[in-house]
mmCIF file of C-alpha atoms in Angstrom:
data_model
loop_
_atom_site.group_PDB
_atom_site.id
_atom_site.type_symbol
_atom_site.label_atom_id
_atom_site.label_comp_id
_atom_site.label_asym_id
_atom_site.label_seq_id
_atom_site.Cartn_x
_atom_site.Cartn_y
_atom_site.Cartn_z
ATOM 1 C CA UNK A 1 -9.141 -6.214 1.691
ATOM 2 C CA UNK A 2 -7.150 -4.233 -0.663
ATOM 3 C CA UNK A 3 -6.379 -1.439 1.650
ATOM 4 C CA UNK A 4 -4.176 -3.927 3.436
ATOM 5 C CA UNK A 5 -2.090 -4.615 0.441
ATOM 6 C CA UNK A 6 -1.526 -0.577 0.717
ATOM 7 C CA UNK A 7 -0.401 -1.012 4.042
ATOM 8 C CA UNK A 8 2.458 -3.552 2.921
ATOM 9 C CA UNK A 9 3.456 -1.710 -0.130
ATOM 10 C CA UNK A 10 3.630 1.545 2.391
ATOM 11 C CA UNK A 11 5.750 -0.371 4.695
ATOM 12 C CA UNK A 12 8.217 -1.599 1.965
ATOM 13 C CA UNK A 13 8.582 1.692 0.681
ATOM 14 C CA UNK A 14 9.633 3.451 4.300
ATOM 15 C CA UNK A 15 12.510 0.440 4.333
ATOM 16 C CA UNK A 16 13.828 1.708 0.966
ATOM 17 C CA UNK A 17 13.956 5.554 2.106
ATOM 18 C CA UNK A 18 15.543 4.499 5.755
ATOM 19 C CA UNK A 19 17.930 2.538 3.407
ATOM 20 C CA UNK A 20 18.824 5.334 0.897
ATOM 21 C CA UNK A 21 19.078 7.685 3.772
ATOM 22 C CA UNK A 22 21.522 5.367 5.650
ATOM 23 C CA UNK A 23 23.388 4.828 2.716
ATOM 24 C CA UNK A 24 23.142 8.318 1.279
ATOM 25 C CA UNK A 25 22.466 6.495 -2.443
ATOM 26 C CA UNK A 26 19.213 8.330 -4.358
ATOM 27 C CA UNK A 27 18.761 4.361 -5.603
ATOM 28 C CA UNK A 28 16.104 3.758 -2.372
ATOM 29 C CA UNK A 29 13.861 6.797 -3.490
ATOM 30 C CA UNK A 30 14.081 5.577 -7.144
ATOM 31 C CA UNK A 31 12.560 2.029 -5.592
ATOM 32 C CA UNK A 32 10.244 4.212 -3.822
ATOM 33 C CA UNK A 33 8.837 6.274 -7.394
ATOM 34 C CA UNK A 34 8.803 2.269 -8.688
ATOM 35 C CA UNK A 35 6.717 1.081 -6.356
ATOM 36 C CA UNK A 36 4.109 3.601 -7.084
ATOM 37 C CA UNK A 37 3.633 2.800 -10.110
ATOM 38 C CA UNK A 38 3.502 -0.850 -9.337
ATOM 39 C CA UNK A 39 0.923 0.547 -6.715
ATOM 40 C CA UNK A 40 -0.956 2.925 -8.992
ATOM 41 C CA UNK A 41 -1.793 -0.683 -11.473
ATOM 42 C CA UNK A 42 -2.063 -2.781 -8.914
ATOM 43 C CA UNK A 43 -5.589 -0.377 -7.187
ATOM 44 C CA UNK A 44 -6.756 0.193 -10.853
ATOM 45 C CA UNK A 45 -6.815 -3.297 -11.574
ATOM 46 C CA UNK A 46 -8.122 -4.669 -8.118
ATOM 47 C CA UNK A 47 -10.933 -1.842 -8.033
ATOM 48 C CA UNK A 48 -12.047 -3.104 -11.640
ATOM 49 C CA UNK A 49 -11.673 -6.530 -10.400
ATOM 50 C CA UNK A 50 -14.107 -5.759 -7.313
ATOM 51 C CA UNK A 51 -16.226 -4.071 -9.902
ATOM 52 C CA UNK A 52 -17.047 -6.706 -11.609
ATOM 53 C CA UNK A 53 -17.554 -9.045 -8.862
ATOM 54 C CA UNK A 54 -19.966 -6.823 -7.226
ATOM 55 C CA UNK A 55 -21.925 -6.609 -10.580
ATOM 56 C CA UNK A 56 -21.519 -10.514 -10.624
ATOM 57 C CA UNK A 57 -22.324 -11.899 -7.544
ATOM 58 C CA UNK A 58 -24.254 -9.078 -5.850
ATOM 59 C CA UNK A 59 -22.244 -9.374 -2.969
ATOM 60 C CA UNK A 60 -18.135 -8.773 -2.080
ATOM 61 C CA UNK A 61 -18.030 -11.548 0.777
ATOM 62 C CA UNK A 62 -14.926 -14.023 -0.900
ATOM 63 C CA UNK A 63 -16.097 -16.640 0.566
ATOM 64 C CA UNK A 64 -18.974 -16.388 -2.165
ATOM 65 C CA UNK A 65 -16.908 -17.132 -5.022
ATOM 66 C CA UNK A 66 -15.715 -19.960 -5.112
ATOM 67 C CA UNK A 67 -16.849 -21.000 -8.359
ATOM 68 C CA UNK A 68 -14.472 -20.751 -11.577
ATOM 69 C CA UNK A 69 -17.169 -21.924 -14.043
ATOM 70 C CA UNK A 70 -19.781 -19.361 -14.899
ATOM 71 C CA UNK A 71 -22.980 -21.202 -13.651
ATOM 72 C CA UNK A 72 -25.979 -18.351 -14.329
ATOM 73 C CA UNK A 73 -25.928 -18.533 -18.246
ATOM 74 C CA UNK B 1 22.707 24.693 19.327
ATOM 75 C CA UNK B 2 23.102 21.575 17.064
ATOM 76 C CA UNK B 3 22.121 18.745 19.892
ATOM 77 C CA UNK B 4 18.985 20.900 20.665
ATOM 78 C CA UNK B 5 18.024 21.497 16.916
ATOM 79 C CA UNK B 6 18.661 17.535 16.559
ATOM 80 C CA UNK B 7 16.753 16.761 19.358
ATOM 81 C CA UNK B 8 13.542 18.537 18.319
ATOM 82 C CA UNK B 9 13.596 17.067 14.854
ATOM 83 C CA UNK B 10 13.675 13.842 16.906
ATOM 84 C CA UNK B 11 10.551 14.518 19.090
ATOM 85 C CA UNK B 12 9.035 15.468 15.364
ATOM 86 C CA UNK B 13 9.366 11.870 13.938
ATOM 87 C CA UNK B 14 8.250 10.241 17.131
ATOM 88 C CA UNK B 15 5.030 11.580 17.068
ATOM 89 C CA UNK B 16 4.956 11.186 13.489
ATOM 90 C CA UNK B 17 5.471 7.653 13.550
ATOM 91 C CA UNK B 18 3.351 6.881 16.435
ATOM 92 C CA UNK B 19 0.574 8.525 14.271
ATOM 93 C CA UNK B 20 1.116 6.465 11.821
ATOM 94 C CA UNK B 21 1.191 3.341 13.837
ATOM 95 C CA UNK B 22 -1.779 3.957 15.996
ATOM 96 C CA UNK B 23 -3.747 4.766 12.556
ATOM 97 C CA UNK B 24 -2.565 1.654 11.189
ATOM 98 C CA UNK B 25 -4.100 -0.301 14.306
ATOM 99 C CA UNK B 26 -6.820 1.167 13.658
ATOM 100 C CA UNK B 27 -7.300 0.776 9.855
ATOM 101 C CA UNK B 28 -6.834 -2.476 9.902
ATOM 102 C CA UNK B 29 -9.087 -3.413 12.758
ATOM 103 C CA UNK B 30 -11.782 -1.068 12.273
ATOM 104 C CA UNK B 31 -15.436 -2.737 10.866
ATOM 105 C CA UNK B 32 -16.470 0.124 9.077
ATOM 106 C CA UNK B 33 -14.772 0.197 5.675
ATOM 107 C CA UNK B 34 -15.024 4.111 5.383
ATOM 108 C CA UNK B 35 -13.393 4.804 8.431
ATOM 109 C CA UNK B 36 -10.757 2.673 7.887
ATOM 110 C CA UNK B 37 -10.076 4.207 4.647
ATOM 111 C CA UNK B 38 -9.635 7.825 6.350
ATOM 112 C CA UNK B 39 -7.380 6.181 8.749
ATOM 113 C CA UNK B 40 -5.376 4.843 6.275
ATOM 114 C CA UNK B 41 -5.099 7.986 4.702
ATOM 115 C CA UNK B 42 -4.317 9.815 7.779
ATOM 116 C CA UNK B 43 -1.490 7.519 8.264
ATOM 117 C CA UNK B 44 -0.236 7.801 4.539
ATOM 118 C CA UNK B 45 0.154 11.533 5.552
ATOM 119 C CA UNK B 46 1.834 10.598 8.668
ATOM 120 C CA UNK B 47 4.229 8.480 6.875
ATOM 121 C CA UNK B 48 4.605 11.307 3.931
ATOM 122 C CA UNK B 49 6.135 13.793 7.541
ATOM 123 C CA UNK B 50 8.223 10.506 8.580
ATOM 124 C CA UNK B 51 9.856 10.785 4.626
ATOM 125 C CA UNK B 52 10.451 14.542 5.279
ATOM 126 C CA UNK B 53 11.915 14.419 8.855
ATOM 127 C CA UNK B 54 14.379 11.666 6.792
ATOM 128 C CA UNK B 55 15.629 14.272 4.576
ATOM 129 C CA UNK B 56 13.417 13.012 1.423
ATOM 130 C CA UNK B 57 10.903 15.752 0.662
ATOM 131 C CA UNK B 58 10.576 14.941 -2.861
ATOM 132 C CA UNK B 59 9.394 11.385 -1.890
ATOM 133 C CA UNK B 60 7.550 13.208 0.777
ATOM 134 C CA UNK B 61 5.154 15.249 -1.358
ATOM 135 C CA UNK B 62 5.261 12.137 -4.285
ATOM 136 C CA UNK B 63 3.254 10.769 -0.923
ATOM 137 C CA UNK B 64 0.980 12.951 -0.402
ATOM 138 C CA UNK B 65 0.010 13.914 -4.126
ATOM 139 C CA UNK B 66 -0.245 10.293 -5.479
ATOM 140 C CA UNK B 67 -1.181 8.193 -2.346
ATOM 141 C CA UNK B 68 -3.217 10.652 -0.389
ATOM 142 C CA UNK B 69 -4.486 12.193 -2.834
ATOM 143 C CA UNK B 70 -5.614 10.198 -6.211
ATOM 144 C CA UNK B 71 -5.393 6.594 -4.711
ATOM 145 C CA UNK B 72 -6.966 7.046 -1.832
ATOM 146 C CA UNK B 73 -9.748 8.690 -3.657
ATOM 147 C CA UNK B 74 -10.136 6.272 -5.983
ATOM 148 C CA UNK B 75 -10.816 4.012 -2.954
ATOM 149 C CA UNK B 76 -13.036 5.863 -1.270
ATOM 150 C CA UNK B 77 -15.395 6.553 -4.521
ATOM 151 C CA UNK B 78 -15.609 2.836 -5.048
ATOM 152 C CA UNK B 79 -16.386 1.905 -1.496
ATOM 153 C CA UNK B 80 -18.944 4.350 -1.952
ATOM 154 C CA UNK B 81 -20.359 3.391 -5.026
ATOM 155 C CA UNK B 82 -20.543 0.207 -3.544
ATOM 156 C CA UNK B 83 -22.193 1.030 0.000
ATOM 157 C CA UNK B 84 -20.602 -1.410 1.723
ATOM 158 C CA UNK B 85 -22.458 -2.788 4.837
ATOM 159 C CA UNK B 86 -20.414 -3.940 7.961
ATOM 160 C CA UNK B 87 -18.489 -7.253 7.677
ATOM 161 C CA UNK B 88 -19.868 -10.536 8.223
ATOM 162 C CA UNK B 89 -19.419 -12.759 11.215
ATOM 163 C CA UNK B 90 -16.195 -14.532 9.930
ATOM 164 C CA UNK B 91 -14.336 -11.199 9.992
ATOM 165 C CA UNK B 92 -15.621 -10.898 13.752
ATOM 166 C CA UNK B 93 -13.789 -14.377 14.578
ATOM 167 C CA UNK B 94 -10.998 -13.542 12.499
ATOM 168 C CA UNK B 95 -10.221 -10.512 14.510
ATOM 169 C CA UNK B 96 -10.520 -12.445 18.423
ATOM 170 C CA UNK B 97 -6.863 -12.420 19.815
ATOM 171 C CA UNK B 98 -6.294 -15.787 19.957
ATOM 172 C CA UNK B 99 -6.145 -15.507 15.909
ATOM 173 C CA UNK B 100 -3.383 -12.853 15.707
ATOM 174 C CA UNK B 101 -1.502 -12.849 18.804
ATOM 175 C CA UNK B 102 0.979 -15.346 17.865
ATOM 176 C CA UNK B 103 2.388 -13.059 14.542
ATOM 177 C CA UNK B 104 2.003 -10.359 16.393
ATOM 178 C CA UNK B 105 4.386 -11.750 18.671
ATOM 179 C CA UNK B 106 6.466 -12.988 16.194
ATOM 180 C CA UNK B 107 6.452 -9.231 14.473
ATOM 181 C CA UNK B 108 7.683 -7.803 17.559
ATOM 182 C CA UNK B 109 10.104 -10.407 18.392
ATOM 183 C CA UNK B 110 11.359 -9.438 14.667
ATOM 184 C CA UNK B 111 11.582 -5.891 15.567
ATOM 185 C CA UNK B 112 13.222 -5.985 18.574
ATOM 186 C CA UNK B 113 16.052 -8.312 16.583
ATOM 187 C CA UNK B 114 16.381 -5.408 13.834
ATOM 188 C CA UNK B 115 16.350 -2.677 16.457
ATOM 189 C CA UNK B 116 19.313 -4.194 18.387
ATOM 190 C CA UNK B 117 21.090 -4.561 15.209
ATOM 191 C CA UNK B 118 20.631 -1.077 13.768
ATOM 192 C CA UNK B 119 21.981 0.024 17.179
ATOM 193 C CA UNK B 120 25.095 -2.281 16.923
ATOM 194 C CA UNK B 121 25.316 -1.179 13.487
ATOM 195 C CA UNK B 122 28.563 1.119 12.943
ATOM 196 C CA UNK B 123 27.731 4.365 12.157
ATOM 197 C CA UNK B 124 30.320 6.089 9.229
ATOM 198 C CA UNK B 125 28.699 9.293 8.326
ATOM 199 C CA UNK B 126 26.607 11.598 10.782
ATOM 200 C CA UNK B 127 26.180 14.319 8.987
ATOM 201 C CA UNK B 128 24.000 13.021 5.939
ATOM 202 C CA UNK B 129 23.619 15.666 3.195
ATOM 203 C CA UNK B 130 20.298 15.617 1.368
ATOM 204 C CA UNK B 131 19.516 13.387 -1.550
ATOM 205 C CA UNK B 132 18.421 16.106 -4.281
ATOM 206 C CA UNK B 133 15.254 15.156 -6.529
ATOM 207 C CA UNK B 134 17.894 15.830 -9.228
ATOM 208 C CA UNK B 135 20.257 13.456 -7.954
ATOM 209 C CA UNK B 136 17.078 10.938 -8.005
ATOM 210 C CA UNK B 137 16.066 12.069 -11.531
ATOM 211 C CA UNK B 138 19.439 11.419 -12.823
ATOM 212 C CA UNK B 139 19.911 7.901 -11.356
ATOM 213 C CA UNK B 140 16.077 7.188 -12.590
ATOM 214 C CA UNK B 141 17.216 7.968 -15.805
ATOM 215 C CA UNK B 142 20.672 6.470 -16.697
ATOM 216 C CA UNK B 143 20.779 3.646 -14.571
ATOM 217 C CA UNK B 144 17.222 1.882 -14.288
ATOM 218 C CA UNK B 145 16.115 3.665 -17.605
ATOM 219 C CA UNK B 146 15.623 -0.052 -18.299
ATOM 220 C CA UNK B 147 13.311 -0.568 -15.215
ATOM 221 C CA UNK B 148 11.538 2.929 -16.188
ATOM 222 C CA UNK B 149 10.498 1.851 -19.757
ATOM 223 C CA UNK B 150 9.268 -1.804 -17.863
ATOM 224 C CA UNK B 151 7.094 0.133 -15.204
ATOM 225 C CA UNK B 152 6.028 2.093 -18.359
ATOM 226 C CA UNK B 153 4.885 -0.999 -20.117
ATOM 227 C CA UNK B 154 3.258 -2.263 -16.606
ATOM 228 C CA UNK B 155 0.918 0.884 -16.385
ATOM 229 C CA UNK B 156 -0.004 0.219 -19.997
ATOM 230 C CA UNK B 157 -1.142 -3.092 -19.502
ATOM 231 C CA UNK B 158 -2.847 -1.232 -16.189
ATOM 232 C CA UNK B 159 -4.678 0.955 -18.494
ATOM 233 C CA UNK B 160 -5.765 -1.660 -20.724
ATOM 234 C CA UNK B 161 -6.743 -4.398 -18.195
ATOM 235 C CA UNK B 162 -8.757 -1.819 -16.556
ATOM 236 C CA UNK B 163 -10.319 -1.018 -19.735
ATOM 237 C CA UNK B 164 -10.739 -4.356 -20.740
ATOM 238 C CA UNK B 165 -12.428 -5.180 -17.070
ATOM 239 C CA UNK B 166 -14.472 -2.226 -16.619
ATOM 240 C CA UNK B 167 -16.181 -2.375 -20.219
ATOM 241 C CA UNK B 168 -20.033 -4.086 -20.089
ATOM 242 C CA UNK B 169 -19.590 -6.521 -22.391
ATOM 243 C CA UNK B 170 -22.246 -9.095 -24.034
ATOM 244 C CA UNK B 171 -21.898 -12.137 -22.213
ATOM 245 C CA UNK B 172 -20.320 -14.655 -24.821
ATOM 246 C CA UNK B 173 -20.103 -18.116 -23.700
ATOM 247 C CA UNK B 174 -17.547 -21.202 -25.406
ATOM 248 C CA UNK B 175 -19.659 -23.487 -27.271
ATOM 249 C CA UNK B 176 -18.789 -26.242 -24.447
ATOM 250 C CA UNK B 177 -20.659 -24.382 -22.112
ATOM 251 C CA UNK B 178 -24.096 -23.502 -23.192
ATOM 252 C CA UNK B 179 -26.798 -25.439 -22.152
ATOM 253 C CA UNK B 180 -28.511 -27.145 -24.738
#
C-alpha cells in the first residue's frame, strides 16, 4: 500500500542525514526538508486517488481495476 | 569521561534503531491495516530519536511534527473512513517466505557490503560540530532557492490535484463513449 512508499521515502531520508553528518555539509538536511514536501503531495494525492477508487469500485483490492475505460455509464 | 559519555549515546541509538527496525517488520507484515499504521508511526518516532542521537534535532522534530503528526493522521482518518477489512488471500501468498526470502537475502548481502565499507572508510574528523537549523536555513535559501520555489510549485499542483480529485463532480462522458 501507500504506507510502504513512506517506508522508502523514510529510509532515503536517514541516508541523507548519515551523509550530511559524515560530511558535516547542512546540504543532506536540506534534501531531507525536500523530501517532505515531495512526501506531503505525494499522501495528499494518493489518499484522493484511493478516494475515488473506493467511491468507484466499492472495493480497494488492485487487482479490481484493471479497466481504463469507464464501463458503468 | 568522554569514552563513557560516547558510549552511552551509543547504547541510545542502538535501541533506537532496533525500534525502528523491529516496527518496520512489523508494519509491513502485519494484516490489519490500523495496526500497521501505529507501527509505522511508532517507528517514524524511532527514526525522529535516530536524527537526534546524529546531531540533527531540527530534522528531528521536522519528524515528528510533519510525519508523526499530520501525515500519519491523515492516514489513519482515511483508513478509517474507509473501514478497511483484512486483506484478501493473494496478500496471504504474497507474504509465504519462499516469496521474499531471496531480496531479503539480497538486502542483507547489500548491507553487509556497505557496512564493511563504512568501516574501511577513513575517518578525517571525529569531533563533528552540530549542523545549526540556521546553517540549514541559509543553504535552503541561497543555494537551492531554485529547488525551493520548484517544491513550491509541486505542493501547488498538490493542492490543486487534490482539489481537482476530491471534488464530486457530474459524470461527463466524450461523445465516443455514450451508449446510444
Amino acid at each position: 500500500m501507500l504506507m510502504s512508499i513512506e517506508i522508502m521515502f523514510n529510509s532515503a531520508g536517514l541516508v541523507f542525514i548519515i551523509a550530511a553528518r559524515h560530511w558535516d555539509q547542512p546540504d543532506g538536511q536540506v534534501m531531507f526538508i525536500f523530501i517532505l514536501a515531495v512526501t506531503a503531495v505525494e499522501v495528499a494525492i494518493g489518499l484522493a486517488l484511493i478516494l475515488q477508487v473506493y467511491h468507484h469500485f466499492k472495493t480497494l483490492d488492485v487487482d479490481a481495476i484493471n479497466k481504463l475505460k469507464d464501463d458503468n455509464s | 569521561m568522554g569514552v563513557i559519555h560516547k558510549n552511552n549515546m551509543d547504547i541510545f541509538f542502538y535501541i533506537a534503531a532496533t525500534i525502528a527496525i523491529i516496527s518496520t517488520i512489523m508494519a509491513i507484515s502485519g494484516r490489519n491495516a490500523i495496526h500497521s499504521l501505529l507501527f509505522l508511526i511508532l517507528s517514524l518516532l524511532a527514526i525522529s530519536v535516530v536524527f537526534y542521537l546524529l546531531d540533527a534535532p531540527f530534522i528531528a522534530a521536522l519528524e515528528v511534527i510533519i510525519y508523526a503528526g499530520a501525515i500519519m493522521v491523515l492516514f489513519i482518518f482515511v483508513t478509517m473512513m474507509l473501514n478497511i477489512g483484512l486483506e484478501k488471500k493473494q496478500e496471504k501468498r504474497w507474504l509465504n517466505p519462499r516469496m521474499w526470502i531471496i531480496p531479503s537475502l539480497l538486502a542483507a548481502i547489500l548491507f553487509i557490503d556497505l557496512m564493511l565499507a563504512l568501516r574501511n572508510m577513513p575517518t578525517t574528523v571525529v569531533g563533528k560540530q552540530l549542523i545549526l537549523p540556521k546553517q540549514v536555513g541559509i543553504s535552503l535559501f541561497t543555494t537551492y532557492l531554485l529547488a525551493v520555489e520548484i517544491a513550491g510549485i509541486l505542493l501547488m499542483a498538490g493542492v490543486i490535484g487534490a482539489y481537482h480529485l476530491g471534488s464530486q463532480k457530474k459524470k461527463v462522458l466524450h461523445r465516443f463513449l455514450i451508449k446510444k
